[in-house]
Short mmCIF file of C-alpha atoms (C1' of nucleotides) in Angstrom, two decimals:
data_model
loop_
_atom_site.label_atom_id
_atom_site.label_comp_id
_atom_site.label_asym_id
_atom_site.label_seq_id
_atom_site.Cartn_x
_atom_site.Cartn_y
_atom_site.Cartn_z
CA UNK A 117 -11.42 152.72 151.87
CA UNK A 118 -8.97 153.47 154.65
CA UNK A 119 -5.31 153.33 153.79
CA UNK A 120 -4.01 150.23 155.48
CA UNK A 121 -0.51 149.03 156.16
CA UNK A 122 -0.87 146.48 153.37
CA UNK A 123 -1.85 149.10 150.86
CA UNK A 124 1.26 148.65 148.74
CA UNK A 125 0.53 144.96 148.48
CA UNK A 126 -3.06 145.58 147.44
CA UNK A 127 -1.89 148.01 144.80
CA UNK A 128 0.55 145.44 143.50
CA UNK A 129 -2.28 142.92 143.13
CA UNK A 130 -4.51 145.48 141.43
CA UNK A 131 -1.87 145.99 138.77
CA UNK A 132 -2.45 142.37 137.74
CA UNK A 133 -6.16 141.71 138.18
CA UNK A 134 -9.34 143.16 139.53
CA UNK A 135 -9.48 142.73 143.29
CA UNK A 136 -12.88 142.76 144.95
CA UNK A 137 -13.35 144.71 148.14
CA UNK A 138 -14.30 141.46 149.85
CA UNK A 139 -10.94 140.01 148.84
CA UNK A 140 -9.09 143.09 150.02
CA UNK A 141 -10.89 142.78 153.30
CA UNK A 142 -9.89 139.14 153.62
CA UNK A 143 -6.28 140.16 153.21
CA UNK A 144 -6.57 142.98 155.71
CA UNK A 145 -8.21 140.67 158.23
CA UNK A 146 -5.69 137.90 157.77
CA UNK A 147 -2.79 140.21 158.61
CA UNK A 148 -1.12 139.51 161.93
CA UNK A 149 1.61 141.22 163.90
CA UNK A 150 3.58 144.10 162.55
CA UNK A 151 7.28 143.89 163.37
CA UNK A 152 10.41 145.90 162.63
CA UNK A 153 13.81 144.51 161.76
CA UNK A 154 17.11 146.29 161.95
CA UNK A 155 19.32 146.63 158.95
CA UNK A 156 21.34 143.45 158.24
CA UNK A 157 19.25 141.26 160.51
CA UNK A 158 17.63 138.10 159.19
CA UNK A 159 13.88 138.07 158.72
CA UNK A 160 13.92 134.31 158.16
CA UNK A 161 16.74 131.80 158.21
CA UNK A 162 17.63 128.81 156.09
CA UNK A 163 16.37 125.70 157.85
CA UNK A 164 13.52 127.51 159.60
CA UNK A 165 10.01 126.13 159.41
CA UNK A 166 8.05 129.33 159.76
CA UNK A 167 4.42 129.36 160.91
CA UNK A 168 3.87 132.70 159.20
CA UNK A 169 4.69 134.32 155.91
CA UNK A 170 6.29 137.73 155.78
CA UNK A 171 4.86 140.64 153.84
CA UNK A 172 7.34 143.46 153.41
CA UNK A 173 5.66 146.77 154.26
CA UNK A 174 8.61 149.11 154.11
CA UNK A 175 12.33 148.77 153.47
CA UNK A 176 14.25 146.46 151.18
CA UNK A 177 15.15 142.82 151.76
CA UNK A 178 17.27 140.17 150.05
CA UNK A 179 16.99 136.43 149.74
CA UNK A 180 20.40 134.86 149.89
CA UNK A 181 22.40 131.73 150.39
CA UNK A 182 25.85 131.38 151.89
CA UNK A 183 28.25 128.73 150.59
CA UNK A 184 30.64 126.77 152.74
CA UNK A 185 33.55 129.06 151.92
CA UNK A 186 31.58 132.09 153.03
CA UNK A 187 30.66 133.33 149.59
CA UNK A 188 27.19 134.78 149.39
CA UNK A 189 24.72 134.87 146.54
CA UNK A 190 21.63 137.03 146.63
CA UNK A 191 18.82 135.41 144.65
CA UNK A 192 16.20 138.14 144.97
CA UNK A 193 15.77 141.71 146.06
CA UNK A 194 12.41 142.49 147.58
CA UNK A 195 10.58 145.80 147.65
CA UNK A 196 7.59 146.88 149.75
CA UNK A 197 4.47 144.97 148.79
CA UNK A 198 6.39 141.73 148.21
CA UNK A 199 5.82 138.57 150.21
CA UNK A 200 9.37 137.48 150.91
CA UNK A 201 8.53 133.92 151.95
CA UNK A 202 5.03 133.15 150.83
CA UNK A 203 6.45 129.89 149.51
CA UNK A 204 7.12 128.69 153.05
CA UNK A 205 3.36 128.16 153.33
CA UNK A 206 3.82 125.08 151.13
CA UNK A 207 7.54 124.39 151.00
CA UNK A 208 7.56 124.38 154.80
CA UNK A 209 11.31 124.39 155.30
CA UNK A 210 13.25 127.46 154.19
CA UNK A 211 16.05 126.58 151.77
CA UNK A 212 17.55 130.07 151.99
CA UNK A 213 17.57 133.08 154.30
CA UNK A 214 16.08 136.55 153.97
CA UNK A 215 17.93 139.59 155.29
CA UNK A 216 16.94 143.20 155.80
CA UNK A 217 18.91 145.38 153.41
CA UNK A 218 17.59 148.42 155.26
CA UNK A 219 15.49 148.74 158.35
CA UNK A 220 12.27 146.89 157.50
CA UNK A 221 8.71 146.84 158.68
CA UNK A 222 6.86 143.64 157.98
CA UNK A 223 3.45 142.11 158.59
CA UNK A 224 3.22 138.46 159.47
CA UNK A 225 0.54 136.30 157.88
CA UNK A 226 -0.14 133.16 159.93
CA UNK A 227 -0.07 130.13 157.70
CA UNK A 228 -3.37 128.84 159.04
CA UNK A 229 -5.08 132.02 157.86
CA UNK A 230 -3.46 131.83 154.46
CA UNK A 231 -4.50 128.21 154.28
CA UNK A 232 -8.05 129.22 155.08
CA UNK A 233 -7.90 131.63 152.14
CA UNK A 234 -6.87 128.76 149.89
CA UNK A 235 -9.90 126.82 151.16
CA UNK A 236 -12.43 129.60 150.80
CA UNK A 237 -11.28 132.18 148.28
CA UNK A 238 -10.12 130.52 145.06
CA UNK A 239 -9.60 133.68 143.07
CA UNK A 240 -7.61 135.33 145.81
CA UNK A 241 -5.60 132.12 146.13
CA UNK A 242 -4.75 132.34 142.46
CA UNK A 243 -3.54 135.89 142.99
CA UNK A 244 -1.27 134.79 145.83
CA UNK A 245 0.00 131.98 143.63
CA UNK A 246 0.53 134.55 140.89
CA UNK A 247 2.79 136.60 143.15
CA UNK A 248 5.08 133.60 143.59
CA UNK A 249 5.00 133.01 139.84
CA UNK A 250 6.13 136.54 139.17
CA UNK A 251 8.96 136.07 141.66
CA UNK A 252 9.95 132.99 139.70
CA UNK A 253 9.77 134.91 136.45
CA UNK A 254 12.16 137.50 137.85
CA UNK A 255 14.51 134.73 138.91
CA UNK A 256 14.52 133.35 135.37
CA UNK A 257 15.46 136.79 134.11
CA UNK A 258 18.33 136.87 136.58
CA UNK A 259 19.53 133.52 135.26
CA UNK A 260 19.51 134.90 131.72
CA UNK A 261 21.38 137.99 132.84
CA UNK A 262 24.01 136.05 134.77
CA UNK A 263 24.53 133.52 132.05
CA UNK A 264 24.51 135.56 128.91
CA UNK A 265 24.67 139.28 129.54
CA UNK A 266 27.81 141.34 129.96
CA UNK A 267 28.46 142.80 133.38
CA UNK A 268 27.37 146.23 132.19
CA UNK A 269 24.16 144.91 130.71
CA UNK A 270 23.44 142.89 133.79
CA UNK A 271 23.88 145.89 136.05
CA UNK A 272 21.76 148.08 133.79
CA UNK A 273 19.10 145.41 133.73
CA UNK A 274 18.92 145.25 137.50
CA UNK A 275 18.48 148.99 137.71
CA UNK A 276 15.73 148.94 135.09
CA UNK A 277 13.96 146.19 136.98
CA UNK A 278 14.14 148.01 140.28
CA UNK A 279 13.01 151.26 138.74
CA UNK A 280 9.86 149.55 137.49
CA UNK A 281 9.21 147.47 140.59
CA UNK A 282 9.75 150.38 142.95
CA UNK A 283 7.44 152.39 140.73
CA UNK A 284 4.69 149.85 141.30
CA UNK A 285 5.34 150.22 145.02
CA UNK A 286 5.00 153.98 144.69
CA UNK A 287 8.62 154.56 145.62
CA UNK A 288 10.06 156.39 142.64
CA UNK A 289 10.27 160.13 142.58
CA UNK A 290 10.33 161.08 138.91
CA UNK A 291 13.63 159.79 137.60
CA UNK A 292 15.02 159.01 141.06
CA UNK A 293 14.71 156.24 143.56
CA UNK A 294 16.41 155.34 146.80
CA UNK A 295 18.56 152.23 146.58
CA UNK A 296 20.61 151.88 149.75
CA UNK A 297 22.85 148.98 148.81
CA UNK A 298 26.61 148.66 149.08
CA UNK A 299 28.77 147.64 146.17
CA UNK A 300 29.69 144.46 148.01
CA UNK A 301 26.01 143.54 148.24
CA UNK A 302 25.47 144.50 144.64
CA UNK A 303 28.26 142.11 143.75
CA UNK A 304 26.59 139.37 145.76
CA UNK A 305 23.40 139.93 143.77
CA UNK A 306 25.05 140.03 140.37
CA UNK A 307 27.63 137.33 140.97
CA UNK A 308 30.64 139.65 140.64
CA UNK A 309 33.36 140.97 142.85
CA UNK A 310 32.90 144.32 144.54
CA UNK A 311 35.84 145.73 142.63
CA UNK A 312 34.26 144.84 139.36
CA UNK A 313 30.94 146.32 140.44
CA UNK A 314 32.74 149.56 141.04
CA UNK A 315 34.29 149.60 137.59
CA UNK A 316 31.08 148.66 135.82
CA UNK A 317 29.23 151.43 137.63
CA UNK A 318 31.85 153.93 136.57
CA UNK A 319 31.49 152.81 132.99
CA UNK A 320 27.71 153.17 133.01
CA UNK A 321 27.85 156.54 134.73
CA UNK A 322 30.37 157.55 132.11
CA UNK A 323 27.73 156.84 129.49
CA UNK A 324 25.45 159.31 131.29
CA UNK A 325 22.78 156.69 131.84
CA UNK A 326 22.34 157.53 135.51
CA UNK A 327 23.94 159.09 138.53
CA UNK A 328 24.28 157.34 141.86
CA UNK A 329 24.87 159.70 144.73
CA UNK A 330 24.69 158.39 148.23
CA UNK A 331 21.70 156.10 148.21
CA UNK A 332 19.87 157.76 145.37
CA UNK A 333 19.87 156.52 141.81
CA UNK A 334 18.78 159.12 139.29
CA UNK A 335 18.00 157.84 135.82
CA UNK A 336 19.26 160.35 133.26
CA UNK A 337 18.43 158.41 130.11
CA UNK A 338 15.70 155.85 130.59
CA UNK A 339 15.56 154.83 126.93
CA UNK A 340 19.30 154.49 126.78
CA UNK A 341 19.38 152.47 129.97
CA UNK A 342 16.71 150.11 128.69
CA UNK A 343 18.53 149.65 125.41
CA UNK A 344 21.82 149.08 127.17
CA UNK A 345 20.15 146.39 129.27
CA UNK A 346 17.92 145.00 126.53
CA UNK A 347 15.25 145.44 129.17
CA UNK A 348 11.77 144.23 128.31
CA UNK A 349 9.36 144.52 131.24
CA UNK A 350 7.13 141.78 129.90
CA UNK A 351 8.52 139.33 132.46
CA UNK A 352 7.08 141.47 135.26
CA UNK A 353 3.57 140.73 134.00
CA UNK A 354 2.20 144.18 134.67
CA UNK A 355 -1.06 143.65 132.85
CA UNK A 356 -4.51 143.51 134.26
CA UNK A 357 -5.98 140.20 133.22
CA UNK A 358 -8.68 137.94 134.51
CA UNK A 359 -6.67 135.32 136.38
CA UNK B 250 -5.08 101.51 140.41
CA UNK B 251 -4.46 101.38 136.68
CA UNK B 252 -1.20 102.77 135.42
CA UNK B 253 -2.06 105.96 133.57
CA UNK B 254 -0.05 108.20 131.30
CA UNK B 255 0.27 110.75 134.11
CA UNK B 256 1.66 108.20 136.50
CA UNK B 257 5.07 109.85 136.76
CA UNK B 258 3.39 113.09 137.71
CA UNK B 259 1.28 111.41 140.39
CA UNK B 260 4.38 109.76 141.81
CA UNK B 261 6.12 113.12 141.91
CA UNK B 262 3.23 114.57 143.93
CA UNK B 263 3.20 111.59 146.26
CA UNK B 264 6.82 112.25 147.12
CA UNK B 265 5.69 115.56 148.65
CA UNK B 266 2.32 114.91 150.26
CA UNK B 267 -0.41 112.35 150.60
CA UNK B 268 -2.59 112.35 147.50
CA UNK B 269 -6.13 111.02 147.84
CA UNK B 270 -7.49 108.73 145.16
CA UNK B 271 -10.21 111.29 144.50
CA UNK B 272 -7.52 113.87 143.78
CA UNK B 273 -5.64 111.48 141.53
CA UNK B 274 -8.85 110.86 139.68
CA UNK B 275 -9.44 114.58 139.23
CA UNK B 276 -6.03 114.86 137.63
CA UNK B 277 -6.60 111.88 135.38
CA UNK B 278 -9.97 113.26 134.30
CA UNK B 279 -8.67 116.76 133.66
CA UNK B 280 -6.03 115.49 131.24
CA UNK B 281 -6.66 116.39 127.63
CA UNK B 282 -4.96 115.51 124.37
CA UNK B 283 -1.74 113.59 124.22
CA UNK B 284 0.70 114.97 121.65
CA UNK B 285 4.22 114.20 120.48
CA UNK B 286 6.89 116.72 119.61
CA UNK B 287 10.00 116.13 117.56
CA UNK B 288 13.40 116.86 118.97
CA UNK B 289 14.29 120.58 118.86
CA UNK B 290 10.74 121.71 118.21
CA UNK B 291 9.10 124.25 120.48
CA UNK B 292 6.35 123.07 122.80
CA UNK B 293 5.42 126.66 123.61
CA UNK B 294 6.79 129.95 122.36
CA UNK B 295 7.57 133.25 124.00
CA UNK B 296 4.63 135.57 123.45
CA UNK B 297 2.09 132.75 123.24
CA UNK B 298 -1.06 132.89 125.33
CA UNK B 299 -1.70 129.18 125.73
CA UNK B 300 -5.14 127.84 126.61
CA UNK B 301 -3.60 124.69 128.04
CA UNK B 302 -0.71 123.76 130.28
CA UNK B 303 1.75 121.12 129.24
CA UNK B 304 2.61 118.08 131.33
CA UNK B 305 5.73 116.31 130.16
CA UNK B 306 5.06 112.58 129.96
CA UNK B 307 8.27 111.37 128.36
CA UNK B 308 11.42 113.00 127.03
CA UNK B 309 13.34 116.04 128.22
CA UNK B 310 12.53 119.69 127.62
CA UNK B 311 14.20 123.04 128.26
CA UNK B 312 12.88 126.48 129.02
CA UNK B 313 14.99 129.09 127.29
CA UNK B 314 15.24 132.63 126.13
CA UNK B 315 17.10 133.98 123.11
CA UNK B 316 18.76 137.38 123.23
CA UNK B 317 18.89 139.82 120.35
CA UNK B 318 22.38 138.71 119.33
CA UNK B 319 21.27 135.10 119.13
CA UNK B 320 22.73 133.99 122.42
CA UNK B 321 20.59 131.49 124.24
CA UNK B 322 20.13 130.84 127.93
CA UNK B 323 18.35 127.78 129.22
CA UNK B 324 16.61 128.55 132.52
CA UNK B 325 15.29 125.08 133.33
CA UNK B 326 15.59 121.47 132.27
CA UNK B 327 12.40 119.47 132.63
CA UNK B 328 12.03 115.75 133.18
CA UNK B 329 8.95 113.55 132.82
CA UNK B 330 6.34 114.39 135.43
CA UNK B 331 7.08 118.12 135.25
CA UNK B 332 4.54 120.68 134.15
CA UNK B 333 6.62 122.84 131.82
CA UNK B 334 4.22 125.79 131.71
CA UNK B 335 1.78 125.45 134.54
CA UNK B 336 2.49 129.12 135.25
CA UNK B 337 0.81 130.12 132.00
CA UNK B 338 -2.48 129.34 133.75
CA UNK B 339 -2.02 132.58 135.69
CA UNK B 340 0.76 134.48 133.95
CA UNK B 341 -1.19 134.14 130.70
CA UNK B 342 1.51 135.33 128.35
CA UNK B 343 4.65 133.23 127.99
CA UNK B 344 7.80 135.22 128.70
CA UNK B 345 10.06 132.43 127.42
CA UNK B 346 9.89 129.39 125.15
CA UNK B 347 10.04 125.68 125.87
CA UNK B 348 11.83 123.33 123.51
CA UNK B 349 12.00 119.56 123.22
CA UNK B 350 15.51 118.40 124.04
CA UNK B 351 14.54 114.93 122.83
CA UNK B 352 11.39 113.63 121.23
CA UNK B 353 8.67 114.37 123.80
CA UNK B 354 5.24 113.10 124.64
CA UNK B 355 3.06 115.55 126.50
CA UNK B 356 -0.44 115.78 127.86
CA UNK B 357 -2.32 119.05 127.59
CA UNK B 358 -4.34 120.32 130.53
CA UNK B 359 -6.98 122.84 129.42
CA UNK B 360 -6.79 125.92 131.59
CA UNK B 361 -10.52 125.90 132.26
CA UNK B 362 -10.19 122.46 133.83
CA UNK B 363 -7.24 123.51 135.93
CA UNK B 364 -9.16 126.57 136.97
CA UNK B 365 -12.04 124.37 138.02
CA UNK B 366 -9.62 122.43 140.20
CA UNK B 367 -8.60 125.70 141.87
CA UNK B 368 -12.30 126.37 142.53
CA UNK B 369 -13.19 122.96 143.87
CA UNK B 370 -10.12 121.17 145.18
CA UNK B 371 -8.09 123.42 147.49
CA UNK B 372 -5.60 120.82 148.62
CA UNK B 373 -4.90 119.68 145.10
CA UNK B 374 -4.54 123.32 144.10
CA UNK B 375 -1.90 123.75 146.77
CA UNK B 376 -0.03 120.77 145.36
CA UNK B 377 -0.06 122.29 141.88
CA UNK B 378 1.14 125.56 143.39
CA UNK B 379 3.82 123.58 145.20
CA UNK B 380 5.12 122.20 141.92
CA UNK B 381 5.70 125.73 140.64
CA UNK B 382 7.38 126.63 143.94
CA UNK B 383 9.80 123.75 143.60
CA UNK B 384 10.60 124.89 140.07
CA UNK B 385 11.36 128.32 141.52
CA UNK B 386 13.53 126.76 144.20
CA UNK B 387 15.55 125.01 141.53
CA UNK B 388 15.94 128.29 139.69
CA UNK B 389 17.32 129.91 142.84
CA UNK B 390 19.84 127.13 143.10
CA UNK B 391 20.89 127.77 139.51
CA UNK B 392 21.38 131.45 140.34
CA UNK B 393 23.65 130.49 143.22
CA UNK B 394 25.57 128.11 141.02
CA UNK B 395 26.01 130.61 138.20
CA UNK B 396 26.98 133.43 140.50
CA UNK B 397 29.27 131.82 142.99
CA UNK B 398 30.31 128.31 142.01
CA UNK B 399 33.26 127.38 139.84
CA UNK B 400 32.50 125.92 136.46
CA UNK B 401 33.41 122.44 137.68
CA UNK B 402 31.19 122.73 140.73
CA UNK B 403 28.36 124.10 138.68
CA UNK B 404 28.54 121.23 136.22
CA UNK B 405 28.77 118.67 139.02
CA UNK B 406 25.80 120.31 140.71
CA UNK B 407 23.66 120.05 137.62
CA UNK B 408 24.46 116.36 137.28
CA UNK B 409 23.61 115.74 140.94
CA UNK B 410 20.33 117.54 140.50
CA UNK B 411 19.38 115.58 137.42
CA UNK B 412 20.37 112.30 138.99
CA UNK B 413 17.95 112.96 141.85
CA UNK B 414 15.14 114.40 139.75
CA UNK B 415 15.34 111.64 137.17
CA UNK B 416 15.33 109.20 140.05
CA UNK B 417 12.00 110.58 141.22
CA UNK B 418 10.73 110.12 137.68
CA UNK B 419 11.90 106.50 137.76
CA UNK B 420 14.47 107.08 135.05
CA UNK B 421 17.74 106.13 136.66
CA UNK B 422 19.19 102.70 136.23
CA UNK B 423 21.44 102.15 139.23
CA UNK B 424 24.29 104.63 138.78
CA UNK B 425 23.34 105.49 135.19
CA UNK B 426 20.88 107.75 133.50
CA UNK B 427 20.26 108.86 129.97
CA UNK B 428 21.02 112.52 129.35
CA UNK B 429 20.90 113.24 125.63
CA UNK B 430 22.19 116.79 125.58
CA UNK B 431 24.92 118.34 123.45
CA UNK B 432 27.79 120.29 124.92
CA UNK B 433 26.50 123.41 123.20
CA UNK B 434 23.18 123.01 125.00
CA UNK B 435 24.92 122.29 128.27
CA UNK B 436 26.77 125.54 127.79
CA UNK B 437 23.48 127.33 127.21
CA UNK B 438 22.19 125.94 130.48
CA UNK B 439 25.28 126.70 132.53
CA UNK B 440 26.10 130.04 130.94
CA UNK B 441 29.42 128.92 129.47
CA UNK B 442 30.86 128.36 126.03
CA UNK B 443 30.74 124.92 124.51
CA UNK B 444 34.53 124.78 124.47
CA UNK B 445 34.68 125.38 128.16
CA UNK B 446 32.00 122.78 128.81
CA UNK B 447 34.19 120.29 127.04
CA UNK B 448 37.21 121.11 129.18
CA UNK B 449 35.27 121.06 132.42
CA UNK B 450 33.80 117.68 131.57
CA UNK B 451 37.25 116.30 130.87
CA UNK B 452 38.43 117.57 134.22
CA UNK B 453 35.56 115.96 136.12
CA UNK B 454 35.91 112.71 134.24
CA UNK B 455 39.59 112.82 135.07
CA UNK B 456 38.61 112.85 138.73
CA UNK B 457 36.72 109.61 138.13
CA UNK B 458 33.45 111.11 139.29
CA UNK B 459 31.47 109.84 136.31
CA UNK B 460 31.70 108.64 132.76
CA UNK B 461 29.66 110.07 129.93
CA UNK B 462 29.47 107.77 126.94
CA UNK B 463 27.09 108.62 124.17
CA UNK B 464 23.97 109.79 125.95
CA UNK B 465 24.55 107.88 129.15
CA UNK B 466 25.95 109.37 132.31
CA UNK B 467 27.26 106.81 134.76
CA UNK B 468 28.01 108.07 138.23
CA UNK B 469 31.15 106.38 139.53
CA UNK B 470 31.48 108.21 142.84
CA UNK B 471 28.23 109.66 144.09
CA UNK B 472 29.67 110.91 147.37
CA UNK B 473 32.60 112.48 145.60
CA UNK B 474 30.33 114.12 143.06
CA UNK B 475 28.10 115.56 145.76
CA UNK B 476 31.07 116.91 147.65
CA UNK B 477 32.56 118.38 144.52
CA UNK B 478 29.26 120.14 143.87
CA UNK B 479 28.44 120.96 147.49
CA UNK B 480 25.13 119.41 146.58
CA UNK B 481 22.42 119.45 149.22
CA UNK B 482 19.11 118.10 147.93
CA UNK B 483 17.11 120.07 150.48
CA UNK B 484 16.08 122.57 147.83
CA UNK B 485 14.22 119.83 145.96
CA UNK B 486 11.84 119.46 148.93
CA UNK B 487 11.56 115.71 148.71
CA UNK B 488 9.75 115.29 151.98
CA UNK B 489 6.24 114.14 152.55
CA UNK B 490 4.50 116.85 154.53
CA UNK B 491 0.94 117.94 155.02
CA UNK B 492 0.70 120.92 152.68
"C1'" DC C 180 39.49 164.99 165.10
"C1'" DG C 181 39.94 160.14 164.82
"C1'" DT C 182 37.99 155.99 163.26
"C1'" DA C 183 35.24 152.75 160.66
"C1'" DG C 184 33.00 151.60 156.65
"C1'" DA C 185 32.47 152.29 151.92
"C1'" DC C 186 34.40 153.54 147.64
"C1'" DT C 187 38.24 153.88 144.33
"C1'" DT C 188 42.47 152.78 141.97
"C1'" DG C 189 46.46 149.95 140.35
"C1'" DA C 190 48.99 145.74 139.45
"C1'" DC C 191 48.81 141.19 138.33
"C1'" DG C 192 47.06 136.61 137.34
"C1'" DG C 193 43.87 133.19 135.78
"C1'" DC C 194 39.61 131.45 134.23
"C1'" DA C 195 36.94 131.34 130.44
"C1'" DC C 196 35.97 133.30 125.74
"C1'" DT C 197 36.79 133.40 120.63
"C1'" DC C 198 38.64 131.69 116.56
"C1'" DA C 199 40.14 127.93 114.02
"C1'" DA C 200 41.10 123.41 112.78
"C1'" DA C 201 41.15 118.50 113.41
"C1'" DC C 202 38.84 114.39 114.76
"C1'" DA C 203 34.87 111.14 115.54
"C1'" DA C 204 30.49 109.16 114.56
"C1'" DG C 205 26.15 108.50 112.55
"C1'" DG C 206 23.18 108.92 108.53
"C1'" DT C 207 22.35 109.11 103.64
"C1'" DG C 208 22.52 108.34 98.89
"C1'" DG C 209 24.78 106.72 94.88
"C1'" DC D 265 29.10 99.09 100.83
"C1'" DC D 266 31.54 102.98 100.89
"C1'" DA D 267 32.16 107.98 100.01
"C1'" DC D 268 30.38 111.91 101.78
"C1'" DC D 269 28.11 115.06 104.68
"C1'" DT D 270 26.44 116.66 108.89
"C1'" DT D 271 26.64 117.11 113.65
"C1'" DG D 272 29.12 116.88 117.72
"C1'" DT D 273 33.48 116.56 120.23
"C1'" DT D 274 38.21 117.68 121.00
"C1'" DT D 275 42.41 120.38 120.88
"C1'" DG D 276 45.46 124.52 120.43
"C1'" DA D 277 46.60 129.40 120.39
"C1'" DG D 278 45.73 133.87 121.67
"C1'" DT D 279 42.99 137.35 124.11
"C1'" DG D 280 40.37 139.66 127.55
"C1'" DC D 281 37.14 140.05 131.20
"C1'" DC D 282 37.06 139.77 135.70
"C1'" DG D 283 38.98 138.08 140.19
"C1'" DT D 284 42.36 138.80 143.99
"C1'" DC D 285 45.38 141.47 146.66
"C1'" DA D 286 46.72 145.66 148.39
"C1'" DA D 287 46.84 150.38 149.16
"C1'" DG D 288 44.83 154.74 149.24
"C1'" DT D 289 40.72 158.15 149.37
"C1'" DC D 290 36.40 159.78 150.89
"C1'" DT D 291 32.59 160.38 154.06
"C1'" DA D 292 29.75 159.85 158.07
"C1'" DC D 293 29.75 159.76 162.66
"C1'" DG D 294 31.02 159.67 167.45
#
DNA sequence: CGTAGACTTGACGGCACTCAAACAAGGTGG
DNA sequence: CCACCTTGTTTGAGTGCCGTCAAGTCTACG
């Protein structure tokens, strides 16, 4: 089969269930325009009523909300292979925005084609549904981390999660992965101030769990990092099952 | 149409899209056993692989996780008409537990029947999917609240949310609703200590936003409460749309 | 070589946590 | 019917994590 631009997405699905070639073809055929976005631009905005859903092909993106006083909270970090707004197919109106953390390439899926899939391909529909359920599962884990984990644990947990998710996307290089995020943005994701992010990172680096040079995170002690974070990848549902 | 035990659920769907009587009938027919659970018992447990999904008919329930040191974080509060574990249809393994906050009546939906709906009733399938998307939307709002709102705002926001959601379920009586939760449990939901919950509640009551006597919350100043919380119900997606 | 953006450090303050005890209310059994 | 017990709420004291403010360092880039 030819490598297509949605290959990462197909691989992500295949980590959860068997995908028939007919289904893969449906997804390839339903793909629309490919578009690039500059760093820090919005892929979708709160209040929009998109007619397409956005599959991230390369780059990182964040879902976020801005409060009246200008404070920002990131509610999700998306990696290649993620649909960043599949939910807009049914929710219709966006209740948050999505921004490009780096330069991003995306593929647009027109809602009418996705809707046709829901009419004609029940199993594939369930897999699309599943992707939104896994997103929700990750959000629950973030709630747990924000509510009950220490700042160090929370940070370690995020790094564990990204290491695994980027691995699924084929974007880890042994113990290293590229994570081009500023400490301010990290604070917006974790619900802390940038200053505190800085101090927590120093503490974790001091424990020799990882290094973070430039945009590259290098995991020095994966077991230690997981233990520090109490990380259990179960919530990522990386099992092949009949769904 | 006869009032059925899943009436609250049907009403919840009808607040989001037109529901045909054939679809309503499918849902009535797919319903399985009706079961009661005592207060504080678990409806589903982390690690389970349920063969049914659980529709809450009466009572309140919480999704929660327990950390190794015994700390608990509630990730969702469910009201009648909510499916508390519809996601187990596709996720298969539960990554968190669900507990009865009060005595609960539930109806079990066998997964094979739900799966048949996904094979034969695309529009109804989209509505079920939508319910899980709205749950996810609520979770995002909790992340925002935990990360960036003050404790007082966060508490006010939760009360606004429950006032609206219980309203959809037909469980508000003018300005009052029953909310039988302890301050310890509230803390587990908001990510704070019980002591702090107590102090925050005193502060909000001191602003004459609501009273909370026994298990009854009485909203004295709905506009004031919304403003205090910066509450915008958009994320609950209470609009009838073609989905 | 200068500038902008990101990172780092220090001082200080406050929100929220822990520990501990007192108070209130409902349920139970003698 | 009341003493008692359990569960939940309230209050106080002390501590600490983390936020803000501000200044200084480093690095990439024009």
